[in-house]
mmCIF file of C-alpha atoms in Angstrom:
data_model
loop_
_atom_site.group_PDB
_atom_site.id
_atom_site.type_symbol
_atom_site.label_atom_id
_atom_site.label_comp_id
_atom_site.label_asym_id
_atom_site.label_seq_id
_atom_site.Cartn_x
_atom_site.Cartn_y
_atom_site.Cartn_z
ATOM 1 C CA MET A 270 37.081 -1.433 26.406
ATOM 2 C CA ILE A 271 36.255 -0.200 22.900
ATOM 3 C CA ASN A 272 36.326 -3.748 21.540
ATOM 4 C CA GLN A 273 34.108 -4.957 24.368
ATOM 5 C CA THR A 274 31.606 -2.181 23.647
ATOM 6 C CA LEU A 275 31.570 -3.058 19.949
ATOM 7 C CA ASP A 276 31.029 -6.725 20.764
ATOM 8 C CA LYS A 277 28.145 -5.887 23.086
ATOM 9 C CA LEU A 278 26.473 -3.668 20.496
ATOM 10 C CA SER A 279 26.801 -6.479 17.963
ATOM 11 C CA SER A 280 25.401 -9.098 20.342
ATOM 12 C CA MET A 281 22.398 -6.835 21.054
ATOM 13 C CA LYS A 282 21.878 -6.504 17.279
ATOM 14 C CA LEU A 283 22.438 -2.736 17.457
ATOM 15 C CA ARG A 284 24.421 -2.914 14.259
ATOM 16 C CA ALA A 285 23.825 0.655 13.106
ATOM 17 C CA MET A 286 25.073 1.980 16.465
ATOM 18 C CA GLU A 287 28.071 -0.312 16.163
ATOM 19 C CA GLN A 288 28.893 0.975 12.680
ATOM 20 C CA GLU A 289 28.480 4.594 13.752
ATOM 21 C CA TYR A 290 30.712 4.009 16.792
ATOM 22 C CA ARG A 291 33.382 2.495 14.544
ATOM 23 C CA ARG A 292 33.096 5.484 12.213
ATOM 24 C CA GLN A 293 33.536 7.901 15.102
ATOM 25 C CA ILE A 294 36.597 6.051 16.350
ATOM 26 C CA GLU A 295 38.218 6.052 12.914
ATOM 27 C CA LEU A 296 37.531 9.731 12.203
ATOM 28 C CA SER A 297 39.683 11.888 14.464
ATOM 29 C CA ALA A 298 37.515 14.967 13.902
ATOM 30 C CA ASN A 299 34.821 13.366 16.060
ATOM 31 C CA ALA A 300 37.070 13.796 19.099
ATOM 32 C CA ALA A 301 36.041 17.452 19.158
ATOM 33 C CA LEU A 302 32.407 16.507 19.690
ATOM 34 C CA SER A 303 30.871 16.221 23.142
ATOM 35 C CA PHE A 304 29.747 12.899 24.603
ATOM 36 C CA ASP A 305 26.101 13.898 24.164
ATOM 37 C CA GLU A 306 26.646 14.780 20.504
ATOM 38 C CA ARG A 307 28.376 11.497 19.746
ATOM 39 C CA LEU A 308 25.745 9.485 21.625
ATOM 40 C CA ALA A 309 22.973 11.298 19.732
ATOM 41 C CA MET A 310 24.633 10.438 16.420
ATOM 42 C CA MET A 311 24.766 6.747 17.351
ATOM 43 C CA VAL A 312 21.159 6.717 18.520
ATOM 44 C CA ASP A 313 20.049 8.492 15.323
ATOM 45 C CA ALA A 314 21.878 5.920 13.207
ATOM 46 C CA GLU A 315 20.139 3.041 14.976
ATOM 47 C CA TRP A 316 16.744 4.737 14.878
ATOM 48 C CA LEU A 317 17.007 5.413 11.141
ATOM 49 C CA ALA A 318 18.146 1.859 10.421
ATOM 50 C CA LYS A 319 15.227 0.353 12.341
ATOM 51 C CA ALA A 320 12.742 2.749 10.721
ATOM 52 C CA ASN A 321 14.036 1.801 7.268
ATOM 53 C CA ASN A 322 13.887 -1.920 8.088
ATOM 54 C CA ARG A 323 10.318 -1.515 9.327
ATOM 55 C CA LEU A 324 9.348 0.333 6.141
ATOM 56 C CA GLN A 325 10.910 -2.342 3.940
ATOM 57 C CA ARG A 326 9.004 -5.021 5.877
ATOM 58 C CA PHE A 327 5.726 -3.139 5.472
ATOM 59 C CA LEU A 328 6.323 -2.681 1.734
ATOM 60 C CA ARG A 329 7.231 -6.345 1.318
ATOM 61 C CA GLU A 330 4.067 -7.469 3.111
ATOM 62 C CA ALA A 331 1.947 -4.983 1.132
ATOM 63 C CA ASN A 332 2.848 -6.762 -2.126
ATOM 64 C CA LEU A 333 2.107 -3.642 -4.168
ATOM 65 C CA ARG A 334 1.714 -4.303 -7.890
ATOM 66 C CA GLU A 335 3.765 -1.182 -8.687
ATOM 67 C CA GLN A 336 6.664 -1.549 -6.273
ATOM 68 C CA ALA A 337 8.307 1.767 -7.202
ATOM 69 C CA ALA A 338 5.102 3.823 -7.155
ATOM 70 C CA SER A 339 5.112 6.989 -5.057
ATOM 71 C CA LEU A 340 2.925 10.068 -4.789
ATOM 72 C CA GLU A 341 6.003 12.256 -5.264
ATOM 73 C CA ASN A 342 6.501 10.875 -8.779
ATOM 74 C CA LEU A 343 2.935 11.283 -10.019
ATOM 75 C CA SER A 344 2.434 12.972 -13.371
ATOM 76 C CA PHE A 345 0.030 15.899 -13.197
ATOM 77 C CA ASP A 346 -0.251 16.352 -16.951
ATOM 78 C CA VAL A 347 -3.401 18.390 -17.554
ATOM 79 C CA LYS A 348 -4.804 15.619 -19.780
ATOM 80 C CA ARG A 349 -4.996 13.271 -16.782
ATOM 81 C CA CYS A 350 -7.375 15.551 -14.843
ATOM 82 C CA LEU A 351 -5.502 14.665 -11.655
ATOM 83 C CA ASP A 352 -6.072 17.377 -9.061
ATOM 84 C CA LYS A 353 -2.953 18.230 -7.020
ATOM 85 C CA ALA A 354 -5.088 19.566 -4.180
ATOM 86 C CA VAL A 355 -6.984 16.275 -3.922
ATOM 87 C CA ILE A 356 -3.773 14.221 -3.906
ATOM 88 C CA ALA A 357 -2.222 16.534 -1.299
ATOM 89 C CA HIS A 358 -5.318 16.169 0.885
ATOM 90 C CA LEU A 359 -5.276 12.366 0.651
ATOM 91 C CA ALA A 360 -1.481 12.034 0.987
ATOM 92 C CA ASN A 361 -1.559 12.351 4.777
ATOM 93 C CA CYS A 362 -3.573 9.090 4.908
ATOM 94 C CA GLY A 363 -6.120 10.547 7.296
ATOM 95 C CA TRP A 364 -8.853 8.870 5.244
ATOM 96 C CA ILE A 365 -7.267 5.495 6.043
ATOM 97 C CA LYS A 366 -7.218 6.209 9.760
ATOM 98 C CA GLU A 367 -10.902 7.188 9.468
ATOM 99 C CA GLY A 368 -11.796 3.932 7.704
ATOM 100 C CA ARG A 369 -12.882 5.631 4.485
ATOM 101 C CA ASN A 370 -12.460 4.179 0.987
ATOM 102 C CA LEU A 371 -10.803 5.328 -2.232
ATOM 103 C CA ILE A 372 -12.101 4.573 -5.727
ATOM 104 C CA VAL A 373 -9.819 5.113 -8.737
ATOM 105 C CA THR A 374 -11.363 4.721 -12.194
ATOM 106 C CA GLY A 375 -10.147 5.316 -15.728
ATOM 107 C CA ALA A 376 -9.424 3.703 -19.060
ATOM 108 C CA THR A 377 -6.679 1.128 -19.606
ATOM 109 C CA GLY A 378 -3.192 2.536 -19.098
ATOM 110 C CA THR A 379 -4.184 5.773 -17.365
ATOM 111 C CA GLY A 380 -2.306 4.827 -14.188
ATOM 112 C CA LYS A 381 -4.954 3.435 -11.850
ATOM 113 C CA THR A 382 -2.761 0.658 -10.457
ATOM 114 C CA TYR A 383 0.182 3.036 -10.067
ATOM 115 C CA LEU A 384 -1.927 5.553 -8.147
ATOM 116 C CA ALA A 385 -3.394 2.904 -5.842
ATOM 117 C CA SER A 386 0.101 1.516 -5.224
ATOM 118 C CA ALA A 387 1.412 5.037 -4.555
ATOM 119 C CA PHE A 388 -1.179 5.503 -1.809
ATOM 120 C CA GLY A 389 -0.186 2.078 -0.486
ATOM 121 C CA ASN A 390 3.425 3.232 -0.386
ATOM 122 C CA ALA A 391 2.427 6.415 1.448
ATOM 123 C CA ALA A 392 0.482 4.371 4.001
ATOM 124 C CA CYS A 393 3.457 2.072 4.613
ATOM 125 C CA ARG A 394 5.636 5.130 5.259
ATOM 126 C CA LYS A 395 3.218 6.097 8.013
ATOM 127 C CA SER A 396 3.528 2.618 9.543
ATOM 128 C CA LEU A 397 0.066 1.577 8.359
ATOM 129 C CA LYS A 398 -0.365 -2.028 7.271
ATOM 130 C CA VAL A 399 -1.302 -2.562 3.637
ATOM 131 C CA ARG A 400 -2.213 -5.574 1.485
ATOM 132 C CA SER A 401 -2.778 -5.551 -2.264
ATOM 133 C CA TYR A 402 -4.690 -8.073 -4.380
ATOM 134 C CA ARG A 403 -6.086 -8.372 -7.868
ATOM 135 C CA VAL A 404 -9.820 -8.865 -7.365
ATOM 136 C CA ASN A 405 -10.160 -11.954 -9.567
ATOM 137 C CA ARG A 406 -7.228 -13.727 -7.935
ATOM 138 C CA LEU A 407 -8.500 -12.919 -4.455
ATOM 139 C CA LEU A 408 -11.953 -14.286 -5.261
ATOM 140 C CA THR A 409 -10.330 -17.420 -6.714
ATOM 141 C CA ASP A 410 -8.358 -17.874 -3.489
ATOM 142 C CA LEU A 411 -11.558 -17.512 -1.460
ATOM 143 C CA ALA A 412 -13.348 -20.049 -3.664
ATOM 144 C CA ILE A 413 -10.482 -22.509 -3.171
ATOM 145 C CA GLY A 414 -10.583 -21.765 0.549
ATOM 146 C CA ARG A 415 -14.129 -23.028 0.745
ATOM 147 C CA GLY A 416 -12.867 -26.433 -0.293
ATOM 148 C CA ASP A 417 -9.573 -26.728 1.574
ATOM 149 C CA GLY A 418 -10.672 -25.225 4.893
ATOM 150 C CA SER A 419 -8.673 -21.986 4.630
ATOM 151 C CA TYR A 420 -11.677 -19.743 3.894
ATOM 152 C CA ASN A 421 -12.212 -18.352 7.399
ATOM 153 C CA ARG A 422 -8.492 -17.843 7.951
ATOM 154 C CA LEU A 423 -8.182 -15.859 4.710
ATOM 155 C CA LEU A 424 -11.225 -13.741 5.572
ATOM 156 C CA ASN A 425 -9.716 -13.051 8.984
ATOM 157 C CA ASP A 426 -6.423 -12.025 7.377
ATOM 158 C CA LEU A 427 -8.278 -9.614 5.095
ATOM 159 C CA LYS A 428 -9.698 -7.804 8.129
ATOM 160 C CA LYS A 429 -6.283 -6.900 9.514
ATOM 161 C CA PRO A 430 -4.549 -4.408 7.186
ATOM 162 C CA ASP A 431 -5.335 -0.730 7.621
ATOM 163 C CA LEU A 432 -5.617 -0.446 3.832
ATOM 164 C CA LEU A 433 -6.754 -3.227 1.514
ATOM 165 C CA ILE A 434 -6.066 -2.516 -2.167
ATOM 166 C CA LEU A 435 -8.352 -4.305 -4.618
ATOM 167 C CA ASP A 436 -7.078 -3.870 -8.164
ATOM 168 C CA ASP A 437 -8.830 -4.452 -11.505
ATOM 169 C CA PHE A 438 -12.391 -4.689 -10.243
ATOM 170 C CA GLY A 439 -15.020 -5.408 -12.904
ATOM 171 C CA MET A 440 -12.817 -7.272 -15.373
ATOM 172 C CA VAL A 441 -15.274 -10.199 -15.356
ATOM 173 C CA SER A 442 -18.824 -10.723 -14.094
ATOM 174 C CA LEU A 443 -19.156 -12.043 -10.541
ATOM 175 C CA ASP A 444 -21.237 -15.176 -10.108
ATOM 176 C CA PRO A 445 -23.436 -15.465 -6.987
ATOM 177 C CA SER A 446 -20.709 -17.227 -4.993
ATOM 178 C CA ALA A 447 -18.105 -14.575 -5.853
ATOM 179 C CA CYS A 448 -20.668 -11.876 -5.031
ATOM 180 C CA ARG A 449 -21.126 -13.320 -1.553
ATOM 181 C CA ASP A 450 -17.377 -13.600 -1.011
ATOM 182 C CA LEU A 451 -16.787 -9.970 -1.992
ATOM 183 C CA LEU A 452 -19.599 -8.888 0.318
ATOM 184 C CA GLU A 453 -17.935 -10.758 3.197
ATOM 185 C CA VAL A 454 -14.668 -8.913 2.566
ATOM 186 C CA VAL A 455 -16.274 -5.492 2.213
ATOM 187 C CA ASP A 456 -18.690 -5.933 5.117
ATOM 188 C CA ASP A 457 -15.938 -7.046 7.512
ATOM 189 C CA ARG A 458 -14.054 -3.809 6.852
ATOM 190 C CA HIS A 459 -16.968 -1.392 6.491
ATOM 191 C CA GLY A 460 -16.634 1.625 8.765
ATOM 192 C CA ARG A 461 -13.474 0.234 10.376
ATOM 193 C CA LYS A 462 -10.742 -0.309 7.797
ATOM 194 C CA SER A 463 -10.182 1.251 4.369
ATOM 195 C CA ILE A 464 -10.397 -0.216 0.879
ATOM 196 C CA ALA A 465 -8.788 1.308 -2.220
ATOM 197 C CA ILE A 466 -10.309 -0.135 -5.377
ATOM 198 C CA SER A 467 -9.388 0.479 -9.014
ATOM 199 C CA ALA A 468 -11.537 -0.220 -12.069
ATOM 200 C CA GLN A 469 -11.830 0.540 -15.740
ATOM 201 C CA LEU A 470 -15.601 0.694 -15.455
ATOM 202 C CA PRO A 471 -17.175 3.948 -14.260
ATOM 203 C CA VAL A 472 -18.839 3.554 -10.872
ATOM 204 C CA ALA A 473 -22.247 4.006 -12.517
ATOM 205 C CA ASN A 474 -21.713 0.684 -14.333
ATOM 206 C CA TRP A 475 -20.523 -1.377 -11.361
ATOM 207 C CA HIS A 476 -23.943 -2.764 -10.527
ATOM 208 C CA GLY A 477 -23.956 -4.765 -13.756
ATOM 209 C CA VAL A 478 -20.792 -6.658 -12.714
ATOM 210 C CA PHE A 479 -22.771 -8.557 -10.057
ATOM 211 C CA GLU A 480 -25.043 -11.423 -11.069
ATOM 212 C CA ASP A 481 -26.840 -11.036 -7.733
ATOM 213 C CA ALA A 482 -28.494 -7.608 -7.736
ATOM 214 C CA THR A 483 -29.292 -7.684 -4.009
ATOM 215 C CA ILE A 484 -25.665 -8.263 -3.069
ATOM 216 C CA ALA A 485 -24.627 -5.604 -5.592
ATOM 217 C CA ASP A 486 -26.708 -3.072 -3.674
ATOM 218 C CA ALA A 487 -25.133 -4.116 -0.368
ATOM 219 C CA VAL A 488 -21.529 -4.050 -1.658
ATOM 220 C CA LEU A 489 -21.851 -0.742 -3.481
ATOM 221 C CA ASP A 490 -23.590 0.875 -0.509
ATOM 222 C CA ARG A 491 -20.602 -0.007 1.663
ATOM 223 C CA LEU A 492 -17.925 0.816 -0.902
ATOM 224 C CA VAL A 493 -19.167 3.917 -2.680
ATOM 225 C CA ASN A 494 -21.002 5.982 -0.068
ATOM 226 C CA ASN A 495 -17.942 6.175 2.185
ATOM 227 C CA SER A 496 -15.355 6.899 -0.494
ATOM 228 C CA HIS A 497 -13.130 9.494 -2.091
ATOM 229 C CA ARG A 498 -13.248 9.167 -5.885
ATOM 230 C CA ILE A 499 -10.609 9.894 -8.512
ATOM 231 C CA GLU A 500 -11.291 9.515 -12.218
ATOM 232 C CA LEU A 501 -8.179 9.433 -14.416
ATOM 233 C CA LYS A 502 -8.383 10.542 -18.024
ATOM 234 C CA GLY A 503 -6.053 11.119 -20.955
ATOM 235 C CA PRO A 504 -4.066 8.776 -23.223
ATOM 236 C CA SER A 505 -2.447 5.555 -22.068
ATOM 237 C CA LEU A 506 0.826 5.952 -20.186
ATOM 238 C CA ARG A 507 2.030 2.497 -21.164
ATOM 239 C CA PRO A 508 4.822 2.060 -23.757
ATOM 240 C CA HIS A 509 3.598 1.225 -27.251
ATOM 241 C CA LYS A 510 5.495 -1.026 -29.626
ATOM 242 C CA LEU A 511 6.973 0.569 -32.720
ATOM 243 C CA GLU A 512 8.041 -1.055 -35.923
ATOM 244 C CA GLY A 513 11.576 -2.366 -35.586
ATOM 245 C CA GLY A 514 11.178 -3.334 -31.916
ATOM 246 C CA GLY A 515 11.336 0.106 -30.280
ATOM 247 C CA SER A 516 8.746 1.619 -28.012
ATOM 248 C CA THR A 517 7.269 4.969 -27.116
ATOM 249 C CA THR A 518 5.001 6.339 -24.404
ATOM 250 C CA GLU A 519 2.157 8.612 -25.371
#
């Protein structure tokens, strides 16, 4: 009967329950537990396994640039001007459920991408769907989509995630076509789904990135007015090369 039960659990793909059942059989101390206790242990094992598999799937689909980023590992060095209270408030991801945006700015190496990825990780842990793109690559994909017929499909895909992370905004000027594409993305999500955007440029300078001033007004109105804003400061956190091939982090 035991072997039949194990086979049935395996055929139903309840592998964690199967493994826990095997463990209980092999460990004589479990005989002292009640039926309800042993059943609860098997159910917990299966529930945890499925929750972990779901999280790994969400993280894989999110394609975060900093795969290991997490809010728990943030550095709150005073030089960074990173407010613990603000991070704690945003960590519950309520802003994502409300369709609000997040803007992270700061100089090169101050940890903008890491922080955006950490919020993406936190969202995945709450079973929220996340996608991450570098702005220039996304706009290139949209431009290609105009020619190969995939444009509308890609725009539709960009509507779906609860959080869309747009990294490295403002690295290059946006020509009129790119301006229109970014407006499509932002407008489709405005008031419904969240965007987290990182940039070296201060928000006050974003208007100059757009070659089309009218579209700049429309995009910034939708992005900025509905956003939480974090400005990172301090020295670069990236390793610096030393003579002789070593490295150090400031």
